[in-house]
């Protein structure tokens, strides 16, 4: 984290590869410990040939739900809508391996699905892919289960998305054509480092080209951004929405800090109370996920674990 703290810039393009490179030697040094966590890969949609797999990480010791089973955490990575993978190419392959292992070490079956990207697909296909991964897991508990730990508990599923993955996760629970077809009822959603709105009427920022390729025109962005979807929900839908945990880094880009300023009162207005929040101290937009299993900057992840455990006990 000492190296990360020296990065003055906060823009994603400026700090992305520098941040990943800073963690590569740290995670490589801990590779043997990280890989003690068993990982299996499954195809969740056999109608497609690519980007249709998910990785499952198994705890050595499960956190038990009330039913004596193992809770599940889905993680949806980001990548600006047009990049990203559950396993990045070398030398960065340990990044999400470490994240999956971290939450598995804390007792959660952790699942990281791939999903299709723009320009191959457009809104809401990425969220539909994630929905399909969740539904496949719910229908295939016997397939993904292992004899060494209690069975997966599909009544104790959490989902966390980061950056563009955060937006896909928001749409998964806020966009009725998708949310109404998710078989699971999430115990909680963890929204980490993603946009709340995409069209800034004050013109303080503009969305990048991949966002427009995926979400659509400016008018479509106004209709499809998470804030608009949230405001369009009925009072009953808001009441039934899973618990929300907001997460961000301390040193996010300006556009994301503007989203943060508005999401908190927007949620409080509809739900009657502010959501719980975690701020990753010393982190930039990229570093929180990569810090997990590094021994540095993991506190935010520990807080997420506590928040989830409070909802299954």
Short mmCIF file of C-alpha atoms in Angstrom, two decimals:
data_model
loop_
_atom_site.label_atom_id
_atom_site.label_comp_id
_atom_site.label_asym_id
_atom_site.label_seq_id
_atom_site.Cartn_x
_atom_site.Cartn_y
_atom_site.Cartn_z
CA UNK A 1 0.00 0.00 0.00
CA UNK A 2 3.00 2.32 0.38
CA UNK A 3 3.45 2.29 -3.39
CA UNK A 4 -0.26 2.93 -3.99
CA UNK A 5 -0.23 5.92 -1.63
CA UNK A 6 2.43 7.58 -3.81
CA UNK A 7 0.19 7.62 -6.89
CA UNK A 8 -1.06 11.18 -7.14
CA UNK A 9 -3.50 10.53 -9.98
CA UNK A 10 -6.95 9.05 -9.37
CA UNK A 11 -8.13 8.57 -12.97
CA UNK A 12 -8.56 4.90 -13.86
CA UNK A 13 -6.45 5.00 -17.02
CA UNK A 14 -3.57 6.63 -15.15
CA UNK A 15 -3.42 4.17 -12.25
CA UNK A 16 -4.78 0.88 -13.60
CA UNK A 17 -1.70 -1.01 -14.79
CA UNK A 18 0.58 0.69 -12.24
CA UNK A 19 -1.65 -0.56 -9.44
CA UNK A 20 -1.86 -4.10 -10.79
CA UNK A 21 1.91 -4.20 -11.25
CA UNK A 22 2.45 -3.09 -7.65
CA UNK A 23 0.54 -6.10 -6.31
CA UNK A 24 1.94 -8.76 -8.68
CA UNK A 25 5.09 -9.55 -6.64
CA UNK A 26 3.18 -9.42 -3.35
CA UNK A 27 0.53 -11.90 -4.50
CA UNK A 28 3.11 -14.12 -6.21
CA UNK A 29 4.97 -14.36 -2.92
CA UNK A 30 1.75 -15.57 -1.27
CA UNK A 31 0.72 -17.82 -4.14
CA UNK A 32 1.03 -21.11 -2.24
CA UNK A 33 -1.20 -19.86 0.58
CA UNK A 34 -3.75 -18.42 -1.84
CA UNK A 35 -3.91 -21.65 -3.83
CA UNK A 36 -4.72 -23.73 -0.76
CA UNK A 37 -8.28 -22.72 -1.53
CA UNK A 38 -9.80 -25.17 -3.99
CA UNK A 39 -11.12 -23.69 -7.24
CA UNK A 40 -13.35 -25.38 -9.81
CA UNK A 41 -14.62 -24.07 -13.14
CA UNK A 42 -18.10 -24.80 -14.53
CA UNK A 43 -19.99 -23.89 -17.70
CA UNK A 44 -23.19 -22.08 -16.74
CA UNK A 45 -24.54 -21.56 -20.28
CA UNK A 46 -23.79 -24.30 -22.79
CA UNK A 47 -25.60 -22.42 -25.57
CA UNK A 48 -22.59 -20.10 -25.87
CA UNK A 49 -19.00 -21.04 -26.61
CA UNK A 50 -17.22 -18.17 -24.89
CA UNK A 51 -17.47 -16.14 -21.68
CA UNK A 52 -19.90 -18.69 -20.29
CA UNK A 53 -17.94 -20.10 -17.35
CA UNK A 54 -17.74 -19.38 -13.65
CA UNK A 55 -15.09 -20.14 -11.06
CA UNK A 56 -16.10 -21.49 -7.65
CA UNK A 57 -13.82 -21.09 -4.62
CA UNK A 58 -14.44 -23.41 -1.66
CA UNK A 59 -13.77 -22.54 1.98
CA UNK A 60 -11.74 -24.89 4.13
CA UNK A 61 -14.11 -24.08 6.99
CA UNK A 62 -17.58 -22.81 6.18
CA UNK A 63 -19.42 -19.99 7.89
CA UNK A 64 -22.66 -21.82 8.67
CA UNK A 65 -26.08 -20.40 7.90
CA UNK A 66 -29.07 -21.14 10.13
CA UNK A 67 -29.73 -24.22 8.05
CA UNK A 68 -26.20 -25.51 8.63
CA UNK A 69 -25.13 -24.82 5.04
CA UNK A 70 -22.48 -22.65 3.38
CA UNK A 71 -23.36 -19.10 2.26
CA UNK A 72 -22.51 -17.91 -1.25
CA UNK A 73 -20.92 -14.70 -2.52
CA UNK A 74 -20.98 -13.80 -6.22
CA UNK A 75 -18.37 -11.29 -7.35
CA UNK A 76 -18.80 -9.37 -10.63
CA UNK A 77 -15.56 -7.79 -11.85
CA UNK A 78 -15.34 -4.55 -13.81
CA UNK A 79 -13.42 -3.46 -16.87
CA UNK A 80 -15.17 -0.49 -18.39
CA UNK A 81 -17.90 -2.61 -20.06
CA UNK A 82 -15.49 -3.77 -22.80
CA UNK A 83 -12.80 -5.70 -20.91
CA UNK A 84 -12.26 -7.94 -17.90
CA UNK A 85 -12.09 -11.63 -17.09
CA UNK A 86 -12.39 -13.92 -14.10
CA UNK A 87 -8.75 -14.80 -14.78
CA UNK A 88 -6.61 -12.06 -16.27
CA UNK A 89 -3.61 -12.88 -18.45
CA UNK A 90 -0.15 -13.15 -16.95
CA UNK A 91 1.39 -11.60 -14.99
CA UNK A 92 -1.94 -10.55 -13.46
CA UNK A 93 -3.63 -13.95 -13.10
CA UNK A 94 -3.49 -13.98 -9.28
CA UNK A 95 -5.74 -10.92 -8.86
CA UNK A 96 -9.20 -12.45 -8.82
CA UNK A 97 -7.72 -15.76 -7.66
CA UNK A 98 -6.72 -13.92 -4.50
CA UNK A 99 -10.12 -12.23 -4.13
CA UNK A 100 -11.94 -15.55 -4.45
CA UNK A 101 -9.59 -17.13 -1.94
CA UNK A 102 -9.97 -14.26 0.52
CA UNK A 103 -13.73 -14.57 0.86
CA UNK A 104 -13.52 -18.38 0.82
CA UNK A 105 -11.02 -18.18 3.69
CA UNK A 106 -13.74 -16.32 5.57
CA UNK A 107 -16.26 -19.12 5.08
CA UNK A 108 -18.13 -18.16 1.90
CA UNK A 109 -18.35 -20.17 -1.30
CA UNK A 110 -17.18 -17.46 -3.68
CA UNK A 111 -18.23 -17.47 -7.34
CA UNK A 112 -16.80 -15.30 -10.10
CA UNK A 113 -18.61 -15.57 -13.46
CA UNK A 114 -17.46 -14.33 -16.84
CA UNK A 115 -19.99 -12.38 -18.86
CA UNK A 116 -20.21 -10.93 -22.35
CA UNK A 117 -18.81 -7.47 -23.08
CA UNK A 118 -19.51 -4.59 -25.43
CA UNK A 119 -19.33 -4.22 -28.42
CA UNK A 120 -20.46 -7.86 -28.72
CA UNK A 121 -23.52 -7.14 -26.57
CA UNK A 122 -25.52 -4.18 -25.36
CA UNK A 123 -27.72 -3.37 -22.36
CA UNK A 124 -28.87 -5.41 -20.47
CA UNK A 125 -27.07 -8.52 -21.77
CA UNK A 126 -24.20 -8.47 -19.26
CA UNK A 127 -26.64 -8.38 -16.35
CA UNK A 128 -28.63 -11.15 -18.01
CA UNK A 129 -25.47 -13.27 -18.16
CA UNK A 130 -24.86 -12.73 -14.46
CA UNK A 131 -28.50 -13.62 -13.78
CA UNK A 132 -28.02 -16.82 -15.78
CA UNK A 133 -24.95 -17.68 -13.70
CA UNK A 134 -26.90 -17.15 -10.46
CA UNK A 135 -29.84 -19.18 -11.73
CA UNK A 136 -27.55 -21.98 -12.88
CA UNK A 137 -25.97 -22.20 -9.44
CA UNK A 138 -29.39 -22.30 -7.77
CA UNK A 139 -30.40 -25.17 -10.05
CA UNK A 140 -27.12 -27.08 -9.71
CA UNK A 141 -26.26 -27.11 -6.03
CA UNK A 142 -25.45 -30.81 -6.21
CA UNK A 143 -23.07 -30.18 -9.10
CA UNK A 144 -21.02 -27.43 -7.47
CA UNK A 145 -21.06 -28.90 -3.96
CA UNK A 146 -18.03 -30.72 -2.52
CA UNK A 147 -18.10 -33.34 0.24
CA UNK A 148 -15.55 -31.53 2.42
CA UNK A 149 -17.94 -28.71 3.43
CA UNK A 150 -21.68 -28.28 4.05
CA UNK A 151 -23.84 -27.82 0.95
CA UNK A 152 -24.20 -24.38 -0.70
CA UNK A 153 -27.12 -22.39 0.71
CA UNK A 154 -29.08 -20.78 -2.12
CA UNK A 155 -31.15 -18.93 0.47
CA UNK A 156 -28.01 -17.11 1.62
CA UNK A 157 -26.62 -15.55 -1.55
CA UNK A 158 -24.85 -12.18 -1.61
CA UNK A 159 -23.62 -10.39 -4.72
CA UNK A 160 -20.88 -7.78 -5.02
CA UNK A 161 -19.91 -5.88 -8.15
CA UNK A 162 -17.04 -3.48 -8.73
CA UNK A 163 -16.83 -0.57 -11.18
CA UNK A 164 -18.65 -1.59 -14.39
CA UNK A 165 -19.45 -4.87 -12.63
CA UNK A 166 -21.11 -2.79 -9.92
CA UNK A 167 -23.39 -1.22 -12.53
CA UNK A 168 -24.29 -4.66 -13.92
CA UNK A 169 -25.05 -5.78 -10.37
CA UNK A 170 -27.25 -2.74 -9.73
CA UNK A 171 -29.19 -3.44 -12.90
CA UNK A 172 -29.57 -7.05 -11.83
CA UNK A 173 -31.64 -5.95 -8.84
CA UNK A 174 -33.11 -2.66 -10.12
CA UNK A 175 -34.19 -3.40 -13.70
CA UNK A 176 -37.45 -5.40 -13.46
CA UNK A 177 -37.12 -7.32 -16.76
CA UNK A 178 -33.92 -8.82 -15.32
CA UNK A 179 -34.56 -8.75 -11.56
CA UNK A 180 -37.91 -10.51 -11.94
CA UNK A 181 -36.18 -13.49 -13.55
CA UNK A 182 -33.50 -14.04 -10.89
CA UNK A 183 -34.37 -17.25 -9.05
CA UNK A 184 -32.51 -16.30 -5.89
CA UNK A 185 -33.54 -13.67 -3.39
CA UNK A 186 -30.29 -12.05 -2.41
CA UNK A 187 -29.50 -11.66 1.28
CA UNK A 188 -27.63 -8.50 0.41
CA UNK A 189 -26.09 -6.53 -2.45
CA UNK A 190 -22.69 -4.87 -2.20
CA UNK A 191 -22.27 -1.97 -4.59
CA UNK A 192 -18.59 -1.09 -4.92
CA UNK A 193 -17.06 1.72 -6.92
CA UNK A 194 -19.63 2.04 -9.70
CA UNK A 195 -21.74 4.80 -11.27
CA UNK A 196 -25.08 5.83 -9.84
CA UNK A 197 -25.85 8.20 -12.69
CA UNK A 198 -24.34 8.57 -16.15
CA UNK A 199 -25.70 11.84 -17.49
CA UNK A 200 -24.47 14.81 -15.47
CA UNK A 201 -26.78 17.75 -16.12
CA UNK A 202 -24.05 20.07 -14.76
CA UNK A 203 -21.64 18.68 -17.36
CA UNK A 204 -18.89 17.96 -14.82
CA UNK A 205 -18.00 14.72 -16.62
CA UNK A 206 -18.89 12.63 -19.65
CA UNK A 207 -19.13 8.88 -19.98
CA UNK A 208 -16.49 7.06 -22.03
CA UNK A 209 -17.22 5.49 -25.42
CA UNK A 210 -17.62 1.89 -24.10
CA UNK A 211 -20.33 3.11 -21.72
CA UNK A 212 -22.25 4.61 -24.63
CA UNK A 213 -21.70 1.45 -26.68
CA UNK A 214 -23.20 -0.66 -23.91
CA UNK A 215 -25.83 1.56 -22.26
CA UNK A 216 -26.85 3.55 -25.34
CA UNK A 217 -27.46 7.17 -26.31
CA UNK A 218 -27.59 9.97 -23.77
CA UNK A 219 -31.37 9.68 -23.65
CA UNK A 220 -31.10 5.94 -23.09
CA UNK A 221 -28.50 6.50 -20.39
CA UNK A 222 -30.93 8.79 -18.57
CA UNK A 223 -33.54 6.03 -18.61
CA UNK A 224 -31.21 3.13 -17.83
CA UNK A 225 -28.77 4.55 -15.28
CA UNK A 226 -29.09 2.96 -11.82
CA UNK A 227 -30.50 6.14 -10.26
CA UNK A 228 -33.36 6.26 -12.78
CA UNK A 229 -34.10 2.56 -12.26
CA UNK A 230 -34.12 3.05 -8.48
CA UNK A 231 -36.50 6.01 -8.71
CA UNK A 232 -38.81 4.05 -11.01
CA UNK A 233 -39.33 1.25 -8.47
CA UNK A 234 -42.58 1.22 -6.50
CA UNK A 235 -42.56 1.65 -2.73
CA UNK A 236 -43.26 -2.06 -2.41
CA UNK A 237 -40.31 -2.94 -4.64
CA UNK A 238 -38.06 -0.66 -2.62
CA UNK A 239 -39.25 -2.33 0.58
CA UNK A 240 -38.52 -5.79 -0.85
CA UNK A 241 -35.09 -4.84 -2.20
CA UNK A 242 -32.21 -6.65 -0.46
CA UNK A 243 -30.05 -4.83 2.07
CA UNK A 244 -27.49 -2.55 0.44
CA UNK A 245 -23.85 -2.03 1.41
CA UNK A 246 -21.95 0.76 -0.34
CA UNK A 247 -18.19 0.47 -0.78
CA UNK A 248 -15.69 2.81 -2.34
CA UNK A 249 -12.01 3.62 -2.21
CA UNK A 250 -10.78 6.70 -0.38
CA UNK A 251 -9.20 8.11 -3.56
CA UNK A 252 -11.75 7.49 -6.29
CA UNK A 253 -11.96 9.49 -9.55
CA UNK A 254 -13.97 12.69 -9.33
CA UNK A 255 -16.89 11.32 -11.38
CA UNK A 256 -17.35 8.48 -8.93
CA UNK A 257 -17.22 10.76 -5.90
CA UNK A 258 -20.04 12.76 -7.48
CA UNK A 259 -22.09 9.55 -7.77
CA UNK A 260 -21.34 8.75 -4.13
CA UNK A 261 -22.65 12.16 -3.04
CA UNK A 262 -26.02 11.45 -4.66
CA UNK A 263 -26.55 7.74 -4.06
CA UNK A 264 -26.59 8.07 -0.27
CA UNK A 265 -29.48 10.60 -0.04
CA UNK A 266 -31.33 8.87 -2.88
CA UNK A 267 -31.35 5.57 -0.98
CA UNK A 268 -32.16 7.24 2.33
CA UNK A 269 -35.11 9.10 0.79
CA UNK A 270 -36.76 5.89 -0.42
CA UNK A 271 -35.81 3.55 2.43
CA UNK A 272 -36.01 5.92 5.39
CA UNK A 273 -32.42 5.34 6.46
CA UNK A 274 -28.97 5.76 4.99
CA UNK A 275 -27.24 2.62 3.73
CA UNK A 276 -24.21 1.25 5.52
CA UNK A 277 -20.95 2.37 3.96
CA UNK A 278 -17.32 1.25 3.84
CA UNK A 279 -14.48 3.44 2.59
CA UNK A 280 -11.22 1.66 1.78
CA UNK A 281 -8.60 3.84 3.46
CA UNK A 282 -5.60 4.64 1.30
CA UNK A 283 -7.03 2.85 -1.72
CA UNK A 284 -7.52 4.04 -5.28
CA UNK A 285 -10.21 2.76 -7.64
CA UNK A 286 -8.26 -0.37 -8.61
CA UNK A 287 -6.41 -1.39 -5.46
CA UNK A 288 -9.12 -2.70 -3.05
CA UNK A 289 -9.73 -6.00 -4.84
CA UNK A 290 -6.03 -6.56 -5.45
CA UNK A 291 -5.14 -5.97 -1.81
CA UNK A 292 -7.09 -9.03 -0.68
CA UNK A 293 -4.76 -11.84 0.43
CA UNK A 294 -1.81 -9.42 0.14
CA UNK A 295 -1.63 -8.70 3.86
CA UNK A 296 -2.00 -4.97 3.16
CA UNK A 297 -5.18 -2.91 2.85
CA UNK A 298 -7.52 -5.83 3.49
CA UNK A 299 -9.60 -4.08 6.15
CA UNK A 300 -12.41 -3.17 3.79
CA UNK A 301 -12.83 -6.85 2.90
CA UNK A 302 -12.97 -7.80 6.57
CA UNK A 303 -15.76 -5.25 7.05
CA UNK A 304 -17.70 -6.70 4.10
CA UNK A 305 -17.42 -10.16 5.68
CA UNK A 306 -18.79 -8.84 8.99
CA UNK A 307 -21.70 -7.18 7.19
CA UNK A 308 -22.59 -10.42 5.40
CA UNK A 309 -22.27 -12.60 8.50
CA UNK A 310 -24.62 -10.28 10.38
CA UNK A 311 -27.28 -11.08 7.78
CA UNK A 312 -27.06 -14.85 7.99
CA UNK A 313 -26.86 -15.22 11.79
#
